[in-house]
Amino acid sequence: MRLLVIEDERALCETIVRSLRRLAYSVDYCYDGNRAMELLGEERYDLVLLDLNLPGADGMTVLKTLRQTDRETRVLILSARSEVADKVAGLDAGANDYLAKPFHLEELEARIRSLTLRQFTQNDVVLTCGGVTFDTKARTAAAAGQPLALTRKETGILEYLLLHRGRPVSQEELIDHVWDNSVDNFSNSIRVHISALRKKLRTALGYDPIRNRIGEGYIIEEEQA
Ligand code: CA
């Protein structure tokens, strides 16, 4: 699950980014509206957290620009402007939700969960496929009832495959949705992370629930055929 945080209060921005990364989300961030529009033009995000009062282009301009070409990406407005008129304007301009500052991180996490799960058919808090589960609230995975110790990328890959179970997911799509712009991202190929994840799942379950369909991508299934 790949998120973009657009917030010019750096301490707040860093707090949000740190806490979301700890929950195994892939997170990019920027401090102004112009950079935000560049990133939104270049990358694909599952959810954008958008402050309204920003240097450069303001949040409403960023939102309207995004919505000219993209109705899919979820947008959650984070703003100190708590007046009803601003909320209405934001939602009218295509935002999916609104959270007034100051807010508790737990509430932010709950809104993110709700917005990101809403677009998928599995809207249970716990995603399940055979013996594999991923608790989207605790952000932890288990196999055969035992907790799995996964890295952030392994967690992101597993969550994405579970959300899209029933269809193969290409490596390119995984990179788009699971990788962020952190420097460490280019040091290892995606295959390394997938094979580490598969090894952990195989150890816990006695079989590997992830299959690689040549030319199509990876799919998670209940049992090996
Ligand atoms: Ca601001």
CSV table of C-alpha atoms and ligand atoms in Angstrom, one decimal:
chain,number,residue,atom,x,y,z
A,1,MET,CA,0.0,0.0,0.0
A,2,ARG,CA,1.7,3.2,-1.2
A,3,LEU,CA,0.9,6.5,0.4
A,4,LEU,CA,1.9,10.1,-0.3
A,5,VAL,CA,2.0,12.6,2.6
A,6,ILE,CA,1.8,16.3,1.6
A,7,GLU,CA,2.3,18.4,4.7
A,8,ASP,CA,4.5,21.5,5.2
A,9,GLU,CA,4.7,21.3,9.0
A,10,ARG,CA,7.9,19.2,8.9
A,11,ALA,CA,7.7,17.8,12.4
A,12,LEU,CA,4.1,16.7,11.9
A,13,CYS,CA,5.0,15.3,8.4
A,14,GLU,CA,7.9,13.3,9.9
A,15,THR,CA,5.8,11.9,12.7
A,16,ILE,CA,3.1,10.8,10.3
A,17,VAL,CA,5.6,9.2,7.9
A,18,ARG,CA,7.5,7.4,10.7
A,19,SER,CA,4.3,6.0,12.2
A,20,LEU,CA,3.0,4.8,8.9
A,21,ARG,CA,6.2,3.2,7.9
A,22,ARG,CA,6.3,1.4,11.2
A,23,LEU,CA,2.9,0.0,10.1
A,24,ALA,CA,4.5,-1.4,6.9
A,25,TYR,CA,3.0,1.2,4.6
A,26,SER,CA,5.3,2.5,1.8
A,27,VAL,CA,5.3,6.2,2.2
A,28,ASP,CA,6.6,9.1,0.2
A,29,TYR,CA,6.3,12.7,1.4
A,30,CYS,CA,6.8,16.3,0.4
A,31,TYR,CA,6.5,19.7,1.9
A,32,ASP,CA,4.9,21.8,-0.8
A,33,GLY,CA,2.2,21.8,-3.4
A,34,ASN,CA,4.4,22.0,-6.5
A,35,ARG,CA,6.5,19.0,-5.6
A,36,ALA,CA,3.2,17.2,-4.7
A,37,MET,CA,1.9,17.8,-8.3
A,38,GLU,CA,5.2,16.5,-9.7
A,39,LEU,CA,5.1,13.3,-7.6
A,40,LEU,CA,1.4,12.8,-8.4
A,41,GLY,CA,2.2,13.1,-12.1
A,42,GLU,CA,5.1,10.6,-11.9
A,43,GLU,CA,4.0,8.0,-9.4
A,44,ARG,CA,0.9,5.9,-8.6
A,45,TYR,CA,-0.4,6.1,-5.0
A,46,ASP,CA,-3.2,4.2,-3.2
A,47,LEU,CA,-3.8,7.1,-0.9
A,48,VAL,CA,-2.8,10.7,-0.6
A,49,LEU,CA,-2.8,12.6,2.7
A,50,LEU,CA,-3.2,16.3,1.7
A,51,ASP,CA,-2.8,19.4,3.8
A,52,LEU,CA,-4.7,22.4,2.5
A,53,ASN,CA,-2.5,25.3,3.5
A,54,LEU,CA,0.7,24.6,1.6
A,55,PRO,CA,3.5,26.7,0.1
A,56,GLY,CA,3.6,26.6,-3.7
A,57,ALA,CA,0.3,25.4,-5.0
A,58,ASP,CA,-2.2,25.1,-2.2
A,59,GLY,CA,-3.9,21.8,-1.3
A,60,MET,CA,-7.1,22.6,-3.1
A,61,THR,CA,-5.2,23.3,-6.4
A,62,VAL,CA,-3.3,20.0,-5.9
A,63,LEU,CA,-6.6,18.2,-5.4
A,64,LYS,CA,-8.3,19.7,-8.4
A,65,THR,CA,-5.3,19.1,-10.7
A,66,LEU,CA,-5.2,15.5,-9.6
A,67,ARG,CA,-8.9,15.0,-10.2
A,68,GLN,CA,-8.7,16.3,-13.8
A,69,THR,CA,-7.0,13.0,-14.7
A,70,ASP,CA,-7.4,10.7,-11.8
A,71,ARG,CA,-10.7,9.8,-10.0
A,72,GLU,CA,-9.3,6.6,-8.5
A,73,THR,CA,-6.6,7.7,-6.0
A,74,ARG,CA,-8.0,8.1,-2.6
A,75,VAL,CA,-7.5,11.5,-1.0
A,76,LEU,CA,-7.7,12.3,2.7
A,77,ILE,CA,-7.5,16.0,3.6
A,78,LEU,CA,-5.7,16.9,6.7
A,79,SER,CA,-6.3,20.4,7.7
A,80,ALA,CA,-6.4,22.8,10.5
A,81,ARG,CA,-9.2,24.6,8.7
A,82,SER,CA,-12.1,22.9,10.4
A,83,GLU,CA,-14.9,25.1,9.2
A,84,VAL,CA,-17.7,23.3,7.5
A,85,ALA,CA,-17.3,25.3,4.3
A,86,ASP,CA,-13.7,24.0,3.8
A,87,LYS,CA,-14.8,20.4,4.4
A,88,VAL,CA,-17.6,20.7,1.9
A,89,ALA,CA,-15.3,22.4,-0.7
A,90,GLY,CA,-12.7,19.6,-0.3
A,91,LEU,CA,-15.2,16.8,-0.6
A,92,ASP,CA,-16.9,18.6,-3.6
A,93,ALA,CA,-13.5,18.8,-5.2
A,94,GLY,CA,-13.1,15.1,-5.0
A,95,ALA,CA,-11.5,14.3,-1.7
A,96,ASN,CA,-12.7,11.0,-0.1
A,97,ASP,CA,-12.5,12.0,3.5
A,98,TYR,CA,-11.5,14.9,5.8
A,99,LEU,CA,-9.7,14.9,9.1
A,100,ALA,CA,-9.3,18.1,11.1
A,101,LYS,CA,-6.0,18.9,12.9
A,102,PRO,CA,-5.1,18.2,15.6
A,103,PHE,CA,-5.9,14.5,15.3
A,104,HIS,CA,-4.8,11.4,17.1
A,105,LEU,CA,-2.5,9.1,15.0
A,106,GLU,CA,-4.9,6.2,15.8
A,107,GLU,CA,-7.8,8.0,14.2
A,108,LEU,CA,-5.6,8.8,11.2
A,109,GLU,CA,-4.7,5.1,10.9
A,110,ALA,CA,-8.4,4.1,11.2
A,111,ARG,CA,-9.3,6.5,8.3
A,112,ILE,CA,-6.5,5.2,6.2
A,113,ARG,CA,-7.6,1.6,6.8
A,114,SER,CA,-11.1,2.4,5.9
A,115,LEU,CA,-10.2,4.4,2.7
A,116,THR,CA,-7.8,1.8,1.4
A,117,LEU,CA,-9.9,-1.2,2.1
A,118,ARG,CA,-13.1,0.3,0.7
A,119,GLN,CA,-11.9,-0.1,-2.8
A,120,PHE,CA,-11.4,-3.8,-2.5
A,121,THR,CA,-13.9,-6.6,-2.3
A,122,GLN,CA,-12.3,-7.8,1.0
A,123,ASN,CA,-13.4,-5.2,3.4
A,124,ASP,CA,-12.9,-7.3,6.5
A,125,VAL,CA,-10.2,-6.0,8.9
A,126,VAL,CA,-8.4,-9.3,8.6
A,127,LEU,CA,-7.5,-10.4,5.1
A,128,THR,CA,-7.4,-14.2,4.7
A,129,CYS,CA,-6.3,-16.8,2.2
A,130,GLY,CA,-6.1,-20.3,3.4
A,131,GLY,CA,-3.8,-20.4,6.4
A,132,VAL,CA,-2.4,-16.9,5.8
A,133,THR,CA,-3.9,-13.9,7.5
A,134,PHE,CA,-3.1,-10.2,7.5
A,135,ASP,CA,-4.6,-8.0,10.2
A,136,THR,CA,-4.9,-4.6,8.6
A,137,LYS,CA,-5.5,-2.9,11.9
A,138,ALA,CA,-2.5,-4.4,13.8
A,139,ARG,CA,-0.6,-4.5,10.5
A,140,THR,CA,0.7,-8.0,11.3
A,141,ALA,CA,0.7,-11.3,9.4
A,142,ALA,CA,0.2,-14.8,10.6
A,143,ALA,CA,0.5,-18.2,9.0
A,144,ALA,CA,-1.1,-21.4,10.4
A,145,GLY,CA,-2.0,-19.3,13.5
A,146,GLN,CA,1.6,-18.3,14.2
A,147,PRO,CA,2.8,-14.6,13.9
A,148,LEU,CA,5.1,-14.1,10.9
A,149,ALA,CA,8.2,-11.8,11.3
A,150,LEU,CA,8.2,-9.9,8.1
A,151,THR,CA,10.1,-6.9,6.8
A,152,ARG,CA,8.2,-3.8,5.7
A,153,LYS,CA,8.5,-4.8,2.0
A,154,GLU,CA,7.5,-8.4,2.7
A,155,THR,CA,4.5,-7.1,4.6
A,156,GLY,CA,3.6,-4.8,1.8
A,157,ILE,CA,3.8,-7.5,-0.8
A,158,LEU,CA,1.7,-9.9,1.2
A,159,GLU,CA,-0.9,-7.3,1.9
A,160,TYR,CA,-1.1,-6.3,-1.8
A,161,LEU,CA,-1.4,-10.0,-2.9
A,162,LEU,CA,-4.1,-10.7,-0.4
A,163,LEU,CA,-6.1,-7.6,-1.4
A,164,HIS,CA,-6.0,-8.7,-5.0
A,165,ARG,CA,-6.4,-12.4,-4.5
A,166,GLY,CA,-8.0,-14.1,-7.4
A,167,ARG,CA,-5.8,-12.3,-10.0
A,168,PRO,CA,-2.1,-12.3,-10.8
A,169,VAL,CA,-0.1,-9.1,-9.8
A,170,SER,CA,2.8,-8.2,-12.0
A,171,GLN,CA,6.2,-7.2,-10.6
A,172,GLU,CA,5.7,-3.7,-12.0
A,173,GLU,CA,2.4,-3.3,-10.2
A,174,LEU,CA,4.0,-4.5,-6.9
A,175,ILE,CA,6.8,-2.0,-7.4
A,176,ASP,CA,4.3,0.8,-8.0
A,177,HIS,CA,2.3,0.0,-4.9
A,178,VAL,CA,4.8,-1.4,-2.4
A,179,TRP,CA,7.9,0.5,-3.1
A,180,ASP,CA,8.4,4.1,-2.0
A,181,ASN,CA,11.2,6.5,-2.9
A,182,SER,CA,13.5,5.7,0.1
A,183,VAL,CA,17.1,5.3,-1.0
A,184,ASP,CA,17.3,1.7,0.1
A,185,ASN,CA,14.7,0.8,-2.5
A,186,PHE,CA,17.1,0.3,-5.4
A,187,SER,CA,19.6,-1.9,-3.5
A,188,ASN,CA,17.6,-5.1,-3.8
A,189,SER,CA,15.4,-6.5,-6.6
A,190,ILE,CA,11.8,-7.3,-5.9
A,191,ARG,CA,12.6,-11.0,-6.5
A,192,VAL,CA,14.8,-11.1,-3.5
A,193,HIS,CA,11.9,-9.8,-1.3
A,194,ILE,CA,9.3,-12.1,-2.8
A,195,SER,CA,11.5,-15.1,-2.4
A,196,ALA,CA,12.2,-14.3,1.2
A,197,LEU,CA,8.5,-13.9,1.8
A,198,ARG,CA,7.7,-17.2,0.1
A,199,LYS,CA,10.4,-19.0,2.2
A,200,LYS,CA,8.9,-17.7,5.4
A,201,LEU,CA,5.4,-18.8,4.3
A,202,ARG,CA,6.5,-22.2,3.2
A,203,THR,CA,8.3,-22.8,6.5
A,204,ALA,CA,5.2,-21.8,8.5
A,205,LEU,CA,2.6,-23.5,6.3
A,206,GLY,CA,4.4,-26.5,4.8
A,207,TYR,CA,3.5,-25.2,1.4
A,208,ASP,CA,4.1,-22.0,-0.6
A,209,PRO,CA,0.8,-20.2,-1.3
A,210,ILE,CA,2.3,-17.8,-3.8
A,211,ARG,CA,2.5,-18.9,-7.4
A,212,ASN,CA,4.4,-17.2,-10.2
A,213,ARG,CA,2.4,-17.4,-13.3
A,214,ILE,CA,4.9,-16.9,-16.1
A,215,GLY,CA,4.1,-13.7,-18.1
A,216,GLU,CA,1.3,-12.7,-15.7
A,217,GLY,CA,2.7,-12.3,-12.2
A,218,TYR,CA,2.2,-13.5,-8.7
A,219,ILE,CA,-1.0,-14.8,-7.2
A,220,ILE,CA,-1.8,-16.0,-3.7
A,221,GLU,CA,-3.8,-19.2,-3.5
A,222,GLU,CA,-5.3,-21.3,-0.7
A,223,GLU,CA,-3.6,-24.6,-1.7
A,224,GLN,CA,-1.0,-25.6,-4.1
A,225,ALA,CA,-2.5,-27.5,-7.0
B,1,CA,CA,0.0,23.5,6.3
